[in-house]
Short mmCIF file of C-alpha atoms and ligand atoms in Angstrom, two decimals:
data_model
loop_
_atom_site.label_atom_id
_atom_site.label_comp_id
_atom_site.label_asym_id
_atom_site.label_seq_id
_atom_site.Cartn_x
_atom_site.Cartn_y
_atom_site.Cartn_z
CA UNK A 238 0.00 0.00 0.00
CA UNK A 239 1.07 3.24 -0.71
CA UNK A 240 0.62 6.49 0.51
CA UNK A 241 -0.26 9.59 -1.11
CA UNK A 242 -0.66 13.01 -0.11
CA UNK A 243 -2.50 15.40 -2.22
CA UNK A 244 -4.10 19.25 -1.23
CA UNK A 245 -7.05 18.77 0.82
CA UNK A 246 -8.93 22.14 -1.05
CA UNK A 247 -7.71 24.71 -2.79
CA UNK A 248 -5.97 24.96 -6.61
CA UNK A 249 -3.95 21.90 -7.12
CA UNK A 250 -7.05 19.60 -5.33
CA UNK A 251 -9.11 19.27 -7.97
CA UNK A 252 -6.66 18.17 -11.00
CA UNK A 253 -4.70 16.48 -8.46
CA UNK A 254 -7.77 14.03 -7.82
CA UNK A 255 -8.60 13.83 -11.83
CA UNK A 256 -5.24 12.97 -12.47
CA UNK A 257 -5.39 9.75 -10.48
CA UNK A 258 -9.22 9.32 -11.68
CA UNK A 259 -7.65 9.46 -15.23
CA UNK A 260 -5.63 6.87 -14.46
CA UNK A 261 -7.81 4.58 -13.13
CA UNK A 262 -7.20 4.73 -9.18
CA UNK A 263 -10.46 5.96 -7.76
CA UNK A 264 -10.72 7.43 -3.95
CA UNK A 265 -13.89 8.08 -2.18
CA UNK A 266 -13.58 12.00 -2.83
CA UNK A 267 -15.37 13.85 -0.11
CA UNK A 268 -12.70 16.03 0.87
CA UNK A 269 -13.86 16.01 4.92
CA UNK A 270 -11.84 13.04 5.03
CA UNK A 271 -8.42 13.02 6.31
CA UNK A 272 -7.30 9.62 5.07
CA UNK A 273 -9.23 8.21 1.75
CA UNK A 274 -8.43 4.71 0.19
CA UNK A 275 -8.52 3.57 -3.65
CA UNK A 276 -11.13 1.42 -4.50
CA UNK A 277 -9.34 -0.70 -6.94
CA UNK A 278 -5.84 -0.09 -6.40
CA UNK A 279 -2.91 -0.06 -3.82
CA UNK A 280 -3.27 3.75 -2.38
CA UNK A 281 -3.94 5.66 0.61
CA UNK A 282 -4.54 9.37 -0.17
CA UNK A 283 -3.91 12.08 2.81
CA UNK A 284 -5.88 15.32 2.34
CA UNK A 285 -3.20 18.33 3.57
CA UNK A 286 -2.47 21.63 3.41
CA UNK A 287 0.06 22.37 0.75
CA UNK A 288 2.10 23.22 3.06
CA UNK A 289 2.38 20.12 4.93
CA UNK A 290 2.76 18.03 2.14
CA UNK A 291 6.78 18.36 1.63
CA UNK A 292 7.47 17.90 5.28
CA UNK A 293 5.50 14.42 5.38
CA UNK A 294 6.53 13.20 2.27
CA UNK A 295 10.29 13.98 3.57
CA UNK A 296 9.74 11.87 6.83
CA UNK A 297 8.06 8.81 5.17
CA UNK A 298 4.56 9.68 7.08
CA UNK A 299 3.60 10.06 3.07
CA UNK A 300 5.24 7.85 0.05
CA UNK A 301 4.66 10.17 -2.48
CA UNK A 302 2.82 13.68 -3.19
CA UNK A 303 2.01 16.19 -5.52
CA UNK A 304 2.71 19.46 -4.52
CA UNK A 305 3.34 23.32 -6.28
CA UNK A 306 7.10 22.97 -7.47
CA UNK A 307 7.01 26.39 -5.10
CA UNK A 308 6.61 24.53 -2.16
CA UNK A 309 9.46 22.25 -2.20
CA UNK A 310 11.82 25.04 -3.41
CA UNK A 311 10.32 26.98 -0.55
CA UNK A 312 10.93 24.15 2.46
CA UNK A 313 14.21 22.36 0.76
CA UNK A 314 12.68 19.16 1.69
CA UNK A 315 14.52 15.94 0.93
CA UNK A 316 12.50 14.56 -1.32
CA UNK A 317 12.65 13.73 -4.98
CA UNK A 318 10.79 15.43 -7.53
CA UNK A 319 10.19 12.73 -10.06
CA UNK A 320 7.31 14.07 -12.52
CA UNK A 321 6.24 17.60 -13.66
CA UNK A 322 2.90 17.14 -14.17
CA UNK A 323 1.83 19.81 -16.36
CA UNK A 324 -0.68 21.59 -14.16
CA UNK A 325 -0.44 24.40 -11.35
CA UNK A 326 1.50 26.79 -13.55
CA UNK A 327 2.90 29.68 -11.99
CA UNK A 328 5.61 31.80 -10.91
CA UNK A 329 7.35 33.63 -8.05
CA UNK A 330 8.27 36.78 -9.16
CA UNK A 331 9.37 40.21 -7.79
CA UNK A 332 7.28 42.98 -8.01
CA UNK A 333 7.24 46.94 -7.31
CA UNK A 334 4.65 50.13 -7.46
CA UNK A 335 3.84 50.04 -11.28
CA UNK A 336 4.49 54.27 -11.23
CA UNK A 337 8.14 53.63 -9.89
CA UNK A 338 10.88 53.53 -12.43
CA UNK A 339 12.79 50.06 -12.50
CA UNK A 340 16.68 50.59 -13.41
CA UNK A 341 17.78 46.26 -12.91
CA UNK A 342 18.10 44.25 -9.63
CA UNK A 343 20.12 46.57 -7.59
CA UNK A 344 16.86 48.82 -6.86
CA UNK A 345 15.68 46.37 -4.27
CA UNK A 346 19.15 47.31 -2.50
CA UNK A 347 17.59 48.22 0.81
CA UNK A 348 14.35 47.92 0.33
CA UNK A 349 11.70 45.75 1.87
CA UNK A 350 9.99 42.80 0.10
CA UNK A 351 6.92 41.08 1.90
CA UNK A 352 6.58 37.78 0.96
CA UNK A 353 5.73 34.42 2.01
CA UNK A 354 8.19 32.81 0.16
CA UNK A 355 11.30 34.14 2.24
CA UNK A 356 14.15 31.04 1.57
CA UNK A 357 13.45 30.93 -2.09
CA UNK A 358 13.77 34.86 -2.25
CA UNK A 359 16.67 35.00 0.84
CA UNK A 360 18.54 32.11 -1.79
CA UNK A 361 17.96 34.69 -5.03
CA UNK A 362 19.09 37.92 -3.68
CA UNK A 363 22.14 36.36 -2.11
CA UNK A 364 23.18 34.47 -5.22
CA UNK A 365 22.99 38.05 -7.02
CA UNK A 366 24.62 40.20 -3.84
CA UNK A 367 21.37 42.33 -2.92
CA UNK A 368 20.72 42.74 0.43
CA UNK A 369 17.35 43.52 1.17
CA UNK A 370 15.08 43.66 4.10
CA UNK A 371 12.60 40.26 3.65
CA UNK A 372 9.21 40.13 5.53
CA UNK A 373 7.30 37.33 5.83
CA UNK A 374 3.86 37.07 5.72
CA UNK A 375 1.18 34.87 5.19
CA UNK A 376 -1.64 35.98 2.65
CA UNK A 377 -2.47 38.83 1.26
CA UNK A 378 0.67 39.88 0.11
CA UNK A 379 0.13 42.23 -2.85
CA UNK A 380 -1.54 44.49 -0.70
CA UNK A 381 1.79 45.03 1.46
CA UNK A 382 3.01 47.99 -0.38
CA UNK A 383 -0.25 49.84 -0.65
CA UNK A 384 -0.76 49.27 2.79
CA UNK A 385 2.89 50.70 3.80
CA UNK A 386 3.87 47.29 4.89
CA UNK A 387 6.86 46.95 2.50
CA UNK A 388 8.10 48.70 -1.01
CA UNK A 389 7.87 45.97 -3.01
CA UNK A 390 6.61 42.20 -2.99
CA UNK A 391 7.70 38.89 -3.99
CA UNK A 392 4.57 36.47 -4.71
CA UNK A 393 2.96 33.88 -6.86
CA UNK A 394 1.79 35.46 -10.51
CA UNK A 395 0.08 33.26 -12.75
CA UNK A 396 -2.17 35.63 -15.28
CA UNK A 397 -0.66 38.62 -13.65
CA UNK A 398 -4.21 39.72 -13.09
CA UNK A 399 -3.71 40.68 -9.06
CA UNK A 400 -0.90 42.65 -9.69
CA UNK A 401 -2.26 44.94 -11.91
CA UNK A 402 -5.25 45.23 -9.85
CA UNK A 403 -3.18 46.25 -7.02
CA UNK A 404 -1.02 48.74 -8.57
CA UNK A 405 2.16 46.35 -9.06
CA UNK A 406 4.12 45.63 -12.24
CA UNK A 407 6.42 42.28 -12.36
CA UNK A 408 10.11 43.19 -12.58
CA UNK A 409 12.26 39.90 -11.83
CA UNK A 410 11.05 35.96 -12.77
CA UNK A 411 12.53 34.03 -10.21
CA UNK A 412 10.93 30.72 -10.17
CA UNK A 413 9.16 28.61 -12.69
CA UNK A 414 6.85 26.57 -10.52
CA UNK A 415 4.13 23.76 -11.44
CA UNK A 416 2.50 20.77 -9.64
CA UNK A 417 5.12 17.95 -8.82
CA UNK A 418 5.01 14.43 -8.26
CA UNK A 419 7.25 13.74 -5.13
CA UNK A 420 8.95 10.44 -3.35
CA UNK A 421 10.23 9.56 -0.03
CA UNK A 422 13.78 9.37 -0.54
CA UNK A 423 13.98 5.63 0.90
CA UNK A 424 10.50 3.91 -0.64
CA UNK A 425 10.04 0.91 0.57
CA UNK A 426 10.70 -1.92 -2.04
CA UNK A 427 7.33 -3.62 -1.78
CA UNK A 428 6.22 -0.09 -2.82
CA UNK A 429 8.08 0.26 -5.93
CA UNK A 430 6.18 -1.76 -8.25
CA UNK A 431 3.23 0.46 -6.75
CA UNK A 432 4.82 3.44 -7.57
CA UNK A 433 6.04 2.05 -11.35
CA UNK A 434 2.51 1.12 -12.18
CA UNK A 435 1.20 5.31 -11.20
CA UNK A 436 4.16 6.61 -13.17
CA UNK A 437 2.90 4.07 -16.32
CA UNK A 438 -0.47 5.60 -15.92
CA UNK A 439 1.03 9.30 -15.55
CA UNK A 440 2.90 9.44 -18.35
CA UNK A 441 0.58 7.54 -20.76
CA UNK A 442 -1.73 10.84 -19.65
CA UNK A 443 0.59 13.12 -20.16
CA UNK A 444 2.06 11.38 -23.55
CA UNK A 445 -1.90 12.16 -24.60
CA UNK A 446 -2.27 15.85 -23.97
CA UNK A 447 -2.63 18.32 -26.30
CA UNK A 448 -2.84 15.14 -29.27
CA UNK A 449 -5.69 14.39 -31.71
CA UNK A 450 -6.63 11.48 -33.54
CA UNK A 451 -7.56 11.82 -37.03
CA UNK A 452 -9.02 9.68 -39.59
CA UNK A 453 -10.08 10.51 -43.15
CA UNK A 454 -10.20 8.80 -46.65
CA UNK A 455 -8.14 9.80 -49.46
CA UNK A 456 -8.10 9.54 -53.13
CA UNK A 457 -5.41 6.24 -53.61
CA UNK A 458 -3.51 8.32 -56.31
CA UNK A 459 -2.40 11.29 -53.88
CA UNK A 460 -1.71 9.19 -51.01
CA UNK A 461 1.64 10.49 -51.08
CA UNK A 462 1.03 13.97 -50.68
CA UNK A 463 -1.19 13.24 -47.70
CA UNK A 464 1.07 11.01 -46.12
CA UNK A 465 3.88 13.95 -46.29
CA UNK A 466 1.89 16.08 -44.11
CA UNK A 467 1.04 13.50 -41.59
CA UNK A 468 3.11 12.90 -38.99
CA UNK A 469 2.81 10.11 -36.89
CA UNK A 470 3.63 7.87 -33.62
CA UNK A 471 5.57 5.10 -36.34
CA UNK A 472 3.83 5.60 -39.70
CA UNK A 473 0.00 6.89 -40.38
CA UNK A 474 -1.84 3.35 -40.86
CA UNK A 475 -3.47 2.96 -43.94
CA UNK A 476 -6.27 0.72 -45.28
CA UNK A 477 -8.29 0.32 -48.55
CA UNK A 478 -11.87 1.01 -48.34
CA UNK A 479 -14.01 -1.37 -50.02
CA UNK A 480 -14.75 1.77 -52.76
CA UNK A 481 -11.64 1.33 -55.16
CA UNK A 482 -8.92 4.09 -55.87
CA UNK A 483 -9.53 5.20 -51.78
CA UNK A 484 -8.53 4.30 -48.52
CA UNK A 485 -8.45 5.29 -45.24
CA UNK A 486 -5.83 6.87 -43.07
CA UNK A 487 -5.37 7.26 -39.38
CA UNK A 488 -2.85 9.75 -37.72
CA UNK A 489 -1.75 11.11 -34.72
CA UNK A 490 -1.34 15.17 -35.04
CA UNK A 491 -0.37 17.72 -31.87
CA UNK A 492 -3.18 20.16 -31.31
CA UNK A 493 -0.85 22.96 -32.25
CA UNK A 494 -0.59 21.83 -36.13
CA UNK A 495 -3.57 20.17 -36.23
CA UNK A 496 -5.77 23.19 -38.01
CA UNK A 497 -3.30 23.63 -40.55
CA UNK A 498 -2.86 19.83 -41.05
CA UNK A 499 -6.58 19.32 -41.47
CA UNK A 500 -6.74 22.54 -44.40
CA UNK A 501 -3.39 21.03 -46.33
CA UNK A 502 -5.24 17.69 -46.18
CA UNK A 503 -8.31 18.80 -47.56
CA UNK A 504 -6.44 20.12 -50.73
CA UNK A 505 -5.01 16.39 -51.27
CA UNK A 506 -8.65 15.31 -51.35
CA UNK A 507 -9.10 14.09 -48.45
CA UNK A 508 -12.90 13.82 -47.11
CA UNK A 509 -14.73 12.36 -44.34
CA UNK A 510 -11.89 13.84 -41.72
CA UNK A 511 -12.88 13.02 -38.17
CA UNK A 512 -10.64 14.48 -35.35
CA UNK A 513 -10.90 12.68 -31.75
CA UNK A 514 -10.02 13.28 -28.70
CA UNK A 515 -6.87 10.66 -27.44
CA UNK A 516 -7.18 9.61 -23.92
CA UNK A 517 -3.97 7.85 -23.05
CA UNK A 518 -0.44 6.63 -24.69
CA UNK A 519 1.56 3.84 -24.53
CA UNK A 520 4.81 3.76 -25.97
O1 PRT B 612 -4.84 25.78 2.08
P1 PRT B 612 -3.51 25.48 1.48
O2 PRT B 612 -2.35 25.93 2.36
O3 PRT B 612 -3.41 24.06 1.06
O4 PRT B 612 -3.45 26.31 0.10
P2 PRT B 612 -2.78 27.70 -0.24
O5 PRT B 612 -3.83 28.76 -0.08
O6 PRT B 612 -1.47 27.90 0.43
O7 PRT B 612 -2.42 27.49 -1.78
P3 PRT B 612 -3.32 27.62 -3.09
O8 PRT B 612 -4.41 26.59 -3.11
O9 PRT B 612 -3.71 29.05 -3.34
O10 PRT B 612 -2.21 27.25 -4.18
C1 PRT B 612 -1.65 25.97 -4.24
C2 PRT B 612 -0.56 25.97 -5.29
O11 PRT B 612 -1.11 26.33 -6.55
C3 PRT B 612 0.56 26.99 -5.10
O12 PRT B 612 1.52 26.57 -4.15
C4 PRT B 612 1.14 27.07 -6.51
O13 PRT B 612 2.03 26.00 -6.73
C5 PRT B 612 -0.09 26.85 -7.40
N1 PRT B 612 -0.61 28.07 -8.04
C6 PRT B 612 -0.80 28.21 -9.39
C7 PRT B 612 -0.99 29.22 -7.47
C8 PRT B 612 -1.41 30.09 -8.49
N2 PRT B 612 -1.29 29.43 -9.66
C9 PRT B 612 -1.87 31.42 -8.14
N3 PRT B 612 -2.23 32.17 -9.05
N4 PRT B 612 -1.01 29.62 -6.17
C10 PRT B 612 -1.45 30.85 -5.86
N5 PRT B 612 -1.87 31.76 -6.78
C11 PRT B 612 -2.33 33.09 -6.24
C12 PRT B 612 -1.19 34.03 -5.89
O14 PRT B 612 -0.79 33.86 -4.56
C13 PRT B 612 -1.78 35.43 -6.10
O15 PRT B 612 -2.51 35.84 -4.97
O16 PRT B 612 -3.09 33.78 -7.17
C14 PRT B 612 -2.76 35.16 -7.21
C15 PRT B 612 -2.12 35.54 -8.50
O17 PRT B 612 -2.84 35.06 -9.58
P4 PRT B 612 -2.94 35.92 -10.91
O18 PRT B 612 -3.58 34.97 -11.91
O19 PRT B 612 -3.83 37.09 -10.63
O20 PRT B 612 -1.56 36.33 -11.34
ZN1 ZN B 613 -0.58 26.75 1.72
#
């Protein structure tokens, strides 16, 4: 049995519990709970604050976890991160009264950042020689330097939305953070083969996103042409259709091409193109 730790509300909760759903590992999902327990696989899920969720996974009271790359940055826990997962983008970024003029780094020389992020920040300004006054606080943070709390702040932006609204303007990037899958640095080895089988069903997910399927049928004679365009996971597969001089072909295409795929195909004849969705992929 493993043990899991995921965020018991709040932004990561929700795609944290329809990533395992995706994979087939259902929990009893009502979030009251403080221990749940997979109906049809080997895994005990603990409901935590985010916060929490390094520290546990660090002293083995947790297996694994999924936690805001932030966090684990934040705490230096000793854990290992073994899987981006693609969700929970953000970043931790420095930011000042959008009316003040920003000349490079060396304006926060004195200054006062509120944040709640003050390791990550302490780490940055050291590792560039600015010394600046750091004060932690917990929520609420882009509000500090209206409020006279501090000049500047150092937060989470992920649309950059709250800044603006509060008068701020991002200067420095220092972080890159998304949700993480994390391990225990000494797993148990009956728990291996657990944790083998959820990293199968992770990355077959993730292998799907942003993929279509597509199928169409094509005149025989410019088979070619369409076959150019098409890229695919070996080769498109192709099969006559009983109608002779066509067949059909089935492809693989990324979502980013897949609109100008589709209008390319269409001028080698193609017809009867169906796109669908792709759920999971094995390589
Ligand atoms: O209760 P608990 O302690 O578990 O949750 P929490 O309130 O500490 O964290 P929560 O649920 O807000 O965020 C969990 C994780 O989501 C964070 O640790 C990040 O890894 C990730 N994440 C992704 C974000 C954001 N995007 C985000 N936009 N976390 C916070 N924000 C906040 C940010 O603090 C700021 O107030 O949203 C605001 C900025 O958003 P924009 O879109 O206006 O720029
Ligand atoms: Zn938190």
């Amino acid at each position: 049995m493993i043990r899991l730790a995921v965020q018991s509300k709040g932004r990561l909760n929700e795609e944290s519990l329809r990533l395992l759903k995706d994979a087939g590992i259902n929990v009893d999902d009502s979030k009251r709970k403080f221990l749940g327990k997979a109906s049809d696989f080997p895994l005990e899920l603990l409901y935590l604050r985010d916060d929490d969720i390094p520290g546990v996974v660090a002293d083995g009271s947790a297996d694994i976890g999924i936690v805001g790359y932030n966090e684990i940055a934040e705490t230096q826990a000793d854990v290992e991160v073994i899987r981006r997962l693609g969700f929970g983008k953000c970043r931790l970024s420095l930011a000042i009264p959008k009316g003040v003029e920003y000349p490079g780094l060396e304006w926060f020389e004195g200054k006062s950042i509120a944040t709640s992020y003050p390791s990550i920040l302490r780490r940055f300004l050291s590792s560039k020689g600015v010394s600046s006054d750091i004060r932690e606080i917990r929520g609420s943070v882009e509000i500090a330097p209206a409020a006279g709390i501090a000049d500047s702040i150092f937060d989470i932006v992920s649309s950059g939305g709250t800044l603006v609204s509060n008068g701020l303007k991002e200067v420095e990037t220092v972080l890159e953070s998304e949700a993480v899958l994390v391990c225990r640095k000494d797993l148990l080895p009956e728990n291996k083969p657990v944790l083998d089988s959820i990293l199968f069903r992770f990355d077959a997910i993730q292998e799907s996103r942003g993929k279509k399927y597509i199928l169409m049928n094509i005149p025989s004679e410019r088979l070619s042409e369409a076959m150019a365009l098409l890229p695919s996971m070996r080769s498109p597969t192709v099969m006559p259709l009983a109608l002779e001089g066509w067949c059909s072909v089935h492809s693989v295409v990324d979502d980013s091409s897949l609109w100008a795929t589709v209008e390319s195909l269409k001028k080698t004849g193609a017809e009867g193109i169906l796109i669908l969705n792709v759920d999971k992929v094995i390589d």
